[in-house]
Short mmCIF file of C-alpha atoms in Angstrom, two decimals:
data_model
loop_
_atom_site.label_atom_id
_atom_site.label_comp_id
_atom_site.label_asym_id
_atom_site.label_seq_id
_atom_site.Cartn_x
_atom_site.Cartn_y
_atom_site.Cartn_z
CA MET A 1 -169.23 29.07 71.19
CA ARG A 2 -168.39 30.04 74.33
CA PHE A 3 -166.57 33.09 75.59
CA GLU A 4 -163.91 32.64 78.78
CA ALA A 5 -162.75 35.96 80.70
CA PRO A 6 -158.89 35.49 80.44
CA GLU A 7 -156.93 35.30 83.58
CA SER A 8 -156.64 38.69 85.21
CA LEU A 9 -153.33 40.48 84.79
CA SER A 10 -151.84 40.21 87.85
CA GLU A 11 -152.85 36.46 88.12
CA GLN A 12 -150.81 36.06 84.98
CA ILE A 13 -148.02 37.78 86.27
CA ALA A 14 -148.18 35.82 89.63
CA GLN A 15 -148.19 32.60 87.63
CA HIS A 16 -145.32 33.91 85.79
CA ILE A 17 -143.04 34.81 88.69
CA GLY A 18 -144.34 31.52 90.64
CA GLN A 19 -143.04 29.44 88.11
CA ARG A 20 -139.69 30.53 88.04
CA ILE A 21 -139.89 30.10 92.03
CA VAL A 22 -141.16 26.56 91.75
CA VAL A 23 -137.86 25.27 89.27
CA ARG A 24 -135.67 27.69 91.58
CA SER A 25 -134.52 30.19 88.73
CA LEU A 26 -135.87 32.38 91.52
CA LYS A 27 -133.93 31.12 94.63
CA PRO A 28 -135.21 31.12 98.09
CA GLY A 29 -134.27 34.40 99.65
CA GLU A 30 -133.83 36.33 96.64
CA ARG A 31 -135.50 40.00 96.56
CA ILE A 32 -138.16 40.56 94.09
CA GLN A 33 -138.07 44.22 92.88
CA GLU A 34 -141.34 45.51 91.88
CA LEU A 35 -139.89 48.17 89.60
CA LYS A 36 -137.43 45.82 87.87
CA VAL A 37 -140.03 43.31 87.48
CA ALA A 38 -142.48 45.88 85.94
CA GLY A 39 -140.17 47.12 83.57
CA GLU A 40 -138.82 43.49 82.40
CA LEU A 41 -142.56 42.56 81.78
CA ASN A 42 -143.78 45.89 80.55
CA VAL A 43 -146.72 46.09 83.13
CA SER A 44 -147.44 48.52 85.48
CA ARG A 45 -145.99 48.76 89.25
CA GLY A 46 -149.71 48.05 90.60
CA SER A 47 -150.11 44.80 88.72
CA VAL A 48 -146.91 43.45 90.02
CA ARG A 49 -147.75 44.40 93.87
CA GLU A 50 -150.93 42.58 93.19
CA ALA A 51 -149.52 39.41 91.66
CA LEU A 52 -146.83 39.63 94.98
CA LEU A 53 -150.04 39.42 97.14
CA ILE A 54 -151.03 36.52 95.26
CA LEU A 55 -147.65 34.83 95.47
CA GLU A 56 -147.94 35.49 99.46
CA ARG A 57 -151.06 33.63 99.70
CA ARG A 58 -149.51 30.56 97.72
CA HIS A 59 -146.70 30.73 100.36
CA LEU A 60 -144.06 31.35 97.71
CA VAL A 61 -142.75 34.90 98.64
CA GLU A 62 -143.03 37.02 101.79
CA ILE A 63 -143.80 40.79 102.10
CA TYR A 64 -142.26 42.99 104.41
CA PRO A 65 -143.63 46.53 104.97
CA ARG A 66 -141.09 49.01 103.52
CA ARG A 67 -138.65 46.17 102.44
CA GLY A 68 -140.49 44.54 100.01
CA ALA A 69 -140.95 41.02 98.66
CA VAL A 70 -138.67 38.10 98.97
CA VAL A 71 -138.78 34.45 97.91
CA SER A 72 -139.90 32.12 100.79
CA GLU A 73 -137.05 30.33 102.21
CA MET A 74 -136.66 26.72 102.09
CA THR A 75 -135.13 25.55 105.29
CA LEU A 76 -135.34 22.48 107.22
CA ALA A 77 -137.91 23.90 109.62
CA SER A 78 -140.10 25.38 107.05
CA VAL A 79 -140.08 22.39 105.05
CA HIS A 80 -141.25 20.31 108.16
CA ALA A 81 -143.74 22.94 108.68
CA LEU A 82 -145.28 22.94 105.34
CA TYR A 83 -145.38 18.94 105.25
CA ASP A 84 -147.16 18.79 108.49
CA ILE A 85 -149.88 20.97 107.30
CA TYR A 86 -149.93 19.42 103.95
CA ILE A 87 -150.24 16.30 105.15
CA ASP A 88 -152.94 17.12 107.68
CA LEU A 89 -155.01 18.38 105.07
CA LEU A 90 -154.68 15.40 102.44
CA CYS A 91 -155.60 12.94 105.46
CA MET A 92 -158.68 15.58 105.89
CA LEU A 93 -159.51 15.20 102.15
CA GLY A 94 -159.15 11.23 102.56
CA ARG A 95 -161.36 11.04 105.31
CA LYS A 96 -164.08 13.39 103.63
CA VAL A 97 -163.56 11.45 100.35
CA LEU A 98 -164.74 8.36 101.89
CA GLU A 99 -167.63 9.89 103.96
CA CYS A 100 -169.23 11.17 101.15
CA TRP A 101 -168.58 7.84 99.26
CA SER A 102 -170.72 7.17 96.37
CA GLY A 103 -170.02 3.85 94.58
CA HIS A 104 -169.92 5.79 91.01
CA GLU A 105 -167.73 8.97 92.02
CA ILE A 106 -165.35 7.11 93.91
CA SER A 107 -164.69 4.19 91.21
CA ALA A 108 -164.06 6.88 88.76
CA LEU A 109 -161.58 8.82 91.12
CA VAL A 110 -160.06 5.44 92.03
CA GLU A 111 -159.67 4.72 88.59
CA GLN A 112 -158.09 8.05 87.85
CA VAL A 113 -155.40 7.25 90.58
CA ARG A 114 -154.53 3.89 88.99
CA LYS A 115 -154.22 5.39 85.23
CA HIS A 116 -151.98 8.01 87.05
CA ALA A 117 -149.97 5.37 88.97
CA SER A 118 -149.17 3.15 85.88
CA LEU A 119 -148.33 6.07 83.77
CA LEU A 120 -145.75 6.89 86.71
CA SER A 121 -144.56 3.65 87.35
CA GLY A 122 -143.54 3.62 83.75
CA LEU A 123 -141.27 6.21 83.96
CA LYS A 124 -137.94 4.69 84.71
CA GLY A 125 -136.28 8.11 85.40
CA ALA A 126 -135.44 8.99 81.80
CA GLY A 127 -138.06 10.97 79.63
CA SER A 128 -139.97 11.76 82.78
CA ASN A 129 -140.77 15.50 83.02
CA PRO A 130 -141.11 16.56 86.43
CA GLU A 131 -143.89 19.40 85.86
CA GLN A 132 -145.92 16.79 84.09
CA VAL A 133 -145.60 14.44 87.11
CA ILE A 134 -146.47 17.07 89.82
CA ASP A 135 -149.36 18.27 87.50
CA ALA A 136 -150.84 14.91 87.25
CA GLY A 137 -150.85 14.35 91.00
CA PHE A 138 -152.39 17.83 91.72
CA ASP A 139 -155.08 17.10 89.48
CA LEU A 140 -156.22 14.21 91.50
CA VAL A 141 -156.03 16.31 94.80
CA ARG A 142 -158.21 18.73 92.65
CA ASN A 143 -160.74 15.99 91.76
CA ALA A 144 -161.04 14.84 95.25
CA CYS A 145 -161.69 18.17 96.57
CA GLN A 146 -164.51 18.73 94.11
CA MET A 147 -166.01 15.56 95.19
CA VAL A 148 -166.07 16.46 98.74
CA GLU A 149 -167.53 19.81 97.63
CA ASN A 150 -165.45 22.03 100.67
CA PRO A 151 -164.24 25.17 98.77
CA PHE A 152 -162.41 26.22 101.76
CA LEU A 153 -160.47 22.87 101.90
CA GLN A 154 -159.75 22.96 98.15
CA GLU A 155 -158.63 26.81 98.25
CA THR A 156 -156.25 25.91 101.19
CA LEU A 157 -154.89 23.03 99.41
CA GLU A 158 -154.61 24.65 96.07
CA ASN A 159 -152.71 27.52 97.80
CA PHE A 160 -150.24 25.21 99.16
CA ARG A 161 -149.81 23.72 95.75
CA PRO A 162 -146.71 25.94 94.33
CA ALA A 163 -144.79 25.50 97.55
CA ILE A 164 -145.31 21.84 97.58
CA SER A 165 -144.57 21.78 94.04
CA ARG A 166 -141.12 23.38 94.56
CA THR A 167 -140.05 20.75 96.91
CA TYR A 168 -141.31 17.90 94.89
CA TYR A 169 -139.40 19.38 91.94
CA MET A 170 -136.32 19.36 93.78
CA VAL A 171 -136.83 15.67 94.34
CA LEU A 172 -137.56 14.73 90.82
CA GLU A 173 -134.84 16.88 89.56
CA ASN A 174 -132.32 15.05 92.02
CA ARG A 175 -133.84 11.50 92.00
CA PRO A 176 -135.73 10.82 88.72
CA SER A 177 -136.29 7.29 89.91
CA GLU A 178 -138.84 8.87 92.61
CA ALA A 179 -141.59 9.40 89.87
CA ALA A 180 -142.04 5.55 89.67
CA GLU A 181 -141.74 5.27 93.55
CA THR A 182 -144.67 7.56 93.71
CA GLY A 183 -146.51 5.48 91.35
CA GLU A 184 -146.35 2.76 93.62
CA LEU A 185 -147.79 4.81 96.61
CA PHE A 186 -150.64 6.14 94.31
CA LEU A 187 -151.46 2.64 93.12
CA LYS A 188 -151.51 1.38 97.09
CA LEU A 189 -153.64 4.68 97.58
CA ALA A 190 -156.18 3.51 94.82
CA ASP A 191 -156.43 0.12 96.38
CA THR A 192 -157.06 1.33 99.80
CA ALA A 193 -159.86 3.78 98.64
CA ALA A 194 -161.38 1.41 96.85
CA GLY A 195 -161.56 -0.52 100.02
CA ASN A 196 -163.24 2.18 102.19
CA ASP A 197 -161.28 1.96 105.14
CA ALA A 198 -160.86 5.31 106.62
CA ALA A 199 -158.29 4.39 109.04
CA ARG A 200 -155.91 2.56 106.33
CA LEU A 201 -156.38 5.43 103.81
CA GLN A 202 -155.14 7.98 106.28
CA GLN A 203 -152.12 5.61 107.25
CA VAL A 204 -151.63 5.30 103.64
CA ILE A 205 -151.70 9.25 102.74
CA GLN A 206 -149.36 9.70 105.71
CA GLU A 207 -147.12 7.30 104.37
CA TYR A 208 -146.75 8.90 101.17
CA GLY A 209 -146.46 12.26 102.63
CA GLU A 210 -143.65 11.14 105.05
CA HIS A 211 -141.84 9.64 102.00
CA GLN A 212 -141.82 12.86 100.22
CA ARG A 213 -140.84 14.84 103.33
CA LYS A 214 -137.98 12.25 103.62
CA GLN A 215 -136.56 12.62 100.10
CA ILE A 216 -136.82 16.31 100.19
CA MET A 217 -134.92 16.41 103.62
CA HIS A 218 -132.16 14.37 102.54
CA ILE A 219 -131.95 16.53 99.28
CA LEU A 220 -131.61 19.95 101.64
CA LYS A 221 -129.20 18.21 104.02
CA GLU A 222 -126.93 17.15 100.97
CA GLU A 223 -127.26 20.73 99.29
CA SER A 224 -126.28 22.35 102.46
CA ALA A 225 -123.33 20.09 103.14
CA MET B 1 -137.12 54.21 121.67
CA ARG B 2 -138.36 52.12 119.08
CA PHE B 3 -139.96 53.01 115.58
CA GLU B 4 -142.49 50.34 113.93
CA ALA B 5 -143.26 50.33 110.39
CA PRO B 6 -147.15 51.11 110.49
CA GLU B 7 -149.29 48.41 108.58
CA SER B 8 -149.14 48.97 104.76
CA LEU B 9 -152.30 51.07 103.38
CA SER B 10 -153.94 48.07 101.61
CA GLU B 11 -153.78 46.48 104.96
CA GLN B 12 -155.43 49.36 107.03
CA ILE B 13 -158.34 49.48 104.24
CA ALA B 14 -158.61 45.52 104.37
CA GLN B 15 -159.12 45.73 107.97
CA HIS B 16 -161.51 48.48 107.77
CA ILE B 17 -163.62 46.62 105.12
CA GLY B 18 -163.17 43.13 106.94
CA GLN B 19 -164.47 44.75 110.02
CA ARG B 20 -167.59 46.01 108.18
CA ILE B 21 -168.00 42.44 106.75
CA VAL B 22 -167.53 40.51 109.83
CA VAL B 23 -170.39 42.87 111.81
CA ARG B 24 -172.49 42.40 108.96
CA SER B 25 -172.83 45.98 107.90
CA LEU B 26 -171.43 44.92 104.56
CA LYS B 27 -174.07 41.76 103.70
CA PRO B 28 -173.17 38.60 102.55
CA GLY B 29 -173.40 38.69 98.52
CA GLU B 30 -173.48 42.42 98.66
CA ARG B 31 -171.28 43.92 95.76
CA ILE B 32 -167.93 46.00 96.69
CA GLN B 33 -167.04 48.62 94.31
CA GLU B 34 -163.77 49.36 93.94
CA LEU B 35 -164.17 53.09 92.64
CA LYS B 36 -166.80 54.07 95.35
CA VAL B 37 -164.78 52.57 98.30
CA ALA B 38 -161.63 54.66 96.65
CA GLY B 39 -163.64 57.94 96.80
CA GLU B 40 -165.40 57.32 100.24
CA LEU B 41 -161.90 56.39 101.99
CA ASN B 42 -160.10 58.58 99.56
CA VAL B 43 -157.34 56.29 98.44
CA SER B 44 -156.35 54.98 95.15
CA ARG B 45 -158.21 52.40 93.29
CA GLY B 46 -155.11 50.64 93.25
CA SER B 47 -154.72 50.42 97.19
CA VAL B 48 -158.41 49.25 97.11
CA ARG B 49 -157.66 46.31 94.41
CA GLU B 50 -154.76 45.39 96.80
CA ALA B 51 -157.03 45.15 100.00
CA LEU B 52 -159.66 43.25 98.17
CA LEU B 53 -157.02 40.66 97.26
CA ILE B 54 -156.32 40.27 100.98
CA LEU B 55 -159.75 40.20 101.95
CA GLU B 56 -159.99 37.21 99.43
CA ARG B 57 -157.13 35.56 100.80
CA ARG B 58 -159.31 36.15 104.47
CA HIS B 59 -162.58 34.22 102.88
CA LEU B 60 -164.64 37.44 103.12
CA VAL B 61 -164.76 38.34 99.62
CA GLU B 62 -164.86 36.59 96.29
CA ILE B 63 -163.33 38.38 93.29
CA TYR B 64 -164.69 37.54 89.90
CA PRO B 65 -162.74 38.30 86.73
CA ARG B 66 -164.47 41.35 85.21
CA ARG B 67 -167.52 41.48 87.63
CA GLY B 68 -165.49 42.65 90.88
CA ALA B 69 -165.62 41.67 94.67
CA VAL B 70 -168.73 40.44 96.38
CA VAL B 71 -169.03 39.89 100.16
CA SER B 72 -168.55 36.15 100.79
CA GLU B 73 -172.11 34.12 101.12
CA MET B 74 -173.00 32.68 104.65
CA THR B 75 -175.12 29.70 103.55
CA LEU B 76 -175.64 26.73 105.50
CA ALA B 77 -173.20 24.80 103.19
CA SER B 78 -170.45 27.42 103.50
CA VAL B 79 -170.66 27.43 107.34
CA HIS B 80 -170.63 23.90 107.38
CA ALA B 81 -167.36 23.65 105.09
CA LEU B 82 -165.98 26.54 107.32
CA TYR B 83 -165.99 24.45 110.26
CA ASP B 84 -165.14 21.29 108.93
CA ILE B 85 -161.62 22.68 108.08
CA TYR B 86 -161.13 25.02 111.09
CA ILE B 87 -162.01 22.37 113.39
CA ASP B 88 -159.93 20.06 111.65
CA LEU B 89 -156.84 22.63 111.83
CA LEU B 90 -157.78 23.25 115.68
CA CYS B 91 -157.23 19.58 116.19
CA MET B 92 -153.86 19.79 114.37
CA LEU B 93 -152.94 22.63 116.73
CA GLY B 94 -153.96 20.93 119.83
CA ARG B 95 -152.01 17.56 118.80
CA LYS B 96 -149.14 19.36 118.12
CA VAL B 97 -149.20 21.72 121.42
CA LEU B 98 -149.10 18.18 123.39
CA GLU B 99 -146.57 17.10 121.07
CA CYS B 100 -143.90 19.93 121.68
CA TRP B 101 -145.25 19.95 125.12
CA SER B 102 -142.81 21.36 127.62
CA GLY B 103 -143.75 21.75 131.09
CA HIS B 104 -143.32 25.77 131.40
CA GLU B 105 -144.85 26.69 128.25
CA ILE B 106 -147.98 24.73 128.65
CA SER B 107 -148.46 26.08 132.11
CA ALA B 108 -148.24 29.48 130.73
CA LEU B 109 -151.36 28.83 127.92
CA VAL B 110 -153.40 26.76 130.30
CA GLU B 111 -153.13 29.41 132.72
CA GLN B 112 -154.17 31.89 130.13
CA VAL B 113 -157.13 29.50 129.10
CA ARG B 114 -158.09 29.58 132.44
CA LYS B 115 -158.15 33.55 132.77
CA HIS B 116 -159.94 33.43 129.49
CA ALA B 117 -162.59 31.19 130.70
CA SER B 118 -163.32 32.66 134.10
CA LEU B 119 -163.69 35.89 132.51
CA LEU B 120 -166.19 34.60 129.85
CA SER B 121 -168.14 32.72 132.21
CA GLY B 122 -168.39 35.56 134.59
CA LEU B 123 -170.28 37.40 131.27
CA LYS B 124 -173.88 36.41 132.38
CA GLY B 125 -175.25 38.08 128.99
CA ALA B 126 -175.57 42.07 129.49
CA GLY B 127 -172.02 43.55 129.45
CA SER B 128 -170.45 41.00 126.88
CA ASN B 129 -168.83 42.74 124.20
CA PRO B 130 -168.76 40.43 121.45
CA GLU B 131 -165.53 41.60 119.86
CA GLN B 132 -163.82 41.25 123.07
CA VAL B 133 -164.96 37.87 123.44
CA ILE B 134 -163.87 36.86 120.00
CA ASP B 135 -160.24 38.46 120.38
CA ALA B 136 -159.72 36.90 123.34
CA GLY B 137 -160.58 33.23 121.96
CA PHE B 138 -158.02 34.08 119.08
CA ASP B 139 -155.28 35.42 121.27
CA LEU B 140 -155.27 31.63 122.55
CA VAL B 141 -155.10 30.28 119.25
CA ARG B 142 -152.18 32.60 118.23
CA ASN B 143 -150.06 31.46 121.29
CA ALA B 144 -150.58 28.08 120.93
CA CYS B 145 -149.45 28.66 117.23
CA GLN B 146 -146.54 30.50 118.30
CA MET B 147 -145.57 27.20 120.90
CA VAL B 148 -145.96 25.24 117.93
CA GLU B 149 -143.61 27.13 115.62
CA ASN B 150 -145.62 26.22 112.50
CA PRO B 151 -145.77 29.33 110.50
CA PHE B 152 -148.20 27.93 107.63
CA LEU B 153 -150.56 26.41 110.55
CA GLN B 154 -150.65 30.06 112.08
CA GLU B 155 -151.00 31.76 108.93
CA THR B 156 -153.81 29.40 107.62
CA LEU B 157 -155.67 29.82 111.26
CA GLU B 158 -155.15 33.72 111.04
CA ASN B 159 -156.67 33.81 107.50
CA PHE B 160 -160.08 31.78 108.73
CA ARG B 161 -160.15 34.31 111.77
CA PRO B 162 -162.35 36.78 110.06
CA ALA B 163 -164.84 34.11 108.60
CA ILE B 164 -165.10 32.56 111.91
CA SER B 165 -165.59 35.92 113.85
CA ARG B 166 -168.14 36.71 111.63
CA THR B 167 -170.28 33.53 112.55
CA TYR B 168 -169.19 33.96 116.37
CA TYR B 169 -170.26 37.59 116.28
CA MET B 170 -173.74 36.51 114.84
CA VAL B 171 -173.83 33.96 117.83
CA LEU B 172 -173.04 36.23 120.45
CA GLU B 173 -175.26 39.01 119.08
CA ASN B 174 -178.36 36.62 118.84
CA ARG B 175 -177.58 34.59 122.14
CA PRO B 176 -175.42 36.68 124.60
CA SER B 177 -175.74 34.01 127.14
CA GLU B 178 -173.16 31.95 124.58
CA ALA B 179 -170.27 33.98 126.08
CA ALA B 180 -170.48 31.83 129.48
CA GLU B 181 -170.93 28.70 127.47
CA THR B 182 -167.97 29.21 125.54
CA GLY B 183 -166.03 29.99 128.91
CA GLU B 184 -167.30 26.72 130.64
CA LEU B 185 -166.27 24.93 127.31
CA PHE B 186 -162.59 26.76 127.60
CA LEU B 187 -162.16 25.63 131.19
CA LYS B 188 -162.59 22.07 129.87
CA LEU B 189 -160.03 22.59 127.31
CA ALA B 190 -157.50 23.90 129.84
CA ASP B 191 -158.03 21.06 132.08
CA THR B 192 -157.71 18.53 129.18
CA ALA B 193 -154.68 20.22 127.93
CA ALA B 194 -152.90 19.85 131.30
CA GLY B 195 -153.75 16.40 131.59
CA ASN B 196 -151.58 15.82 128.63
CA ASP B 197 -154.05 13.57 126.62
CA ALA B 198 -153.89 13.93 123.07
CA ALA B 199 -157.03 11.75 121.78
CA ARG B 200 -159.02 13.42 124.93
CA LEU B 201 -157.94 16.90 123.75
CA GLN B 202 -159.03 16.48 120.22
CA GLN B 203 -162.20 15.07 121.43
CA VAL B 204 -162.95 18.43 123.59
CA ILE B 205 -161.71 20.63 120.89
CA GLN B 206 -164.24 18.76 118.45
CA GLU B 207 -166.85 19.46 120.94
CA TYR B 208 -166.28 23.02 121.12
CA GLY B 209 -166.13 23.16 117.39
CA GLU B 210 -169.30 21.52 116.89
CA HIS B 211 -171.34 23.36 119.94
CA GLN B 212 -170.41 26.56 118.07
CA ARG B 213 -171.33 25.25 114.51
CA LYS B 214 -174.68 24.04 115.97
CA GLN B 215 -175.46 27.59 117.37
CA ILE B 216 -174.90 29.29 113.95
CA MET B 217 -176.64 26.88 112.04
CA HIS B 218 -179.66 27.49 114.29
CA ILE B 219 -179.48 31.14 113.70
CA LEU B 220 -178.91 31.06 109.79
CA LYS B 221 -182.08 28.50 109.73
CA GLU B 222 -184.19 31.07 111.77
CA GLU B 223 -183.23 33.91 109.88
CA SER B 224 -183.89 32.46 106.51
CA ALA B 225 -187.26 31.07 107.81
#
């Protein structure tokens, strides 16, 4: 029997509020009131403050001195900036994966990518659960990170996960067929990684990131029109 | 007259403890006890908890559920991982600076780099104040970030600043002549940026990062010997 410490209370609150931000039941720009949240969740105000600091680290809220916390905006400019750095970090991850290539580990990872890809390609719109699709993608990122053994890269990517999820969630809600599209791109990713060509892998990662960026930009423009 | 909100209490506490970690009066691996710190600084335990979350974001402490906070380790592996991601982000910054090149802005930045460089080159060991040297370097990074207008890149780089400062502080304490060395490298950086050659700029940034990484690795090895 193994005992594991549960997530801290502030982490639990952060995940709860974070999830509401990702699915946009808390809207970009909306204020989050410490006291109100503390009352609703029946927790101390201090725990809510800690949760908000965790959410700030995850790029989901901004905290202004004396004015409190606000859900991060989702503008064309902010999404551009987000994808710029996220794509860069994914490229670094891809490069590092190939650098520390070892036959066994990489083929396990490639296998995982393939499985994930065929799962996605099978989803023709109906029955696709956005959260499941998103989680599967991030699990891959996490596994690749563990291979690379760079805790700073892993942490930085993890911290971007909720903000990227929020954009991806929006894409999958508006265009369910994107799940299958993503599957195709993942398949290409697996083939390229297996080929051990670093330059080509960077290119495919970039393509993948740019494809997502384009989708979310379209939807944001439609919304504001 | 303009009124500005002071830093929040938790931010002030974070800066105070962070500074002690950077200069290693709090040693890597040392435990930080919430209650003790709260007593010493005469603040609430809640404020200390918030400060520790801020320091975790800045890669200076690690918080373990139920065990509390510990000053981040400074091993060969962790410094390697830190420089890997930091150099990558600086290269991204350099690339973005040239992408959004506009004659006026870039020459102001280049001018600042040159001034900083000649200041550093003048410091021949004696009289060099590590903190001043380090701050000047980071001011440049901040200005370059503002030019690029990517708040995520800026925030991510800012969050790495204390951990990088800790390594750089160690280098300058052990090898004061490194201030002048850094000055030479900055001069090269300014010339390359002015030349608007992206590939070359990446190369120079990489050289600069690798030089620092080599210094800190030497010192860590000496210390452990």
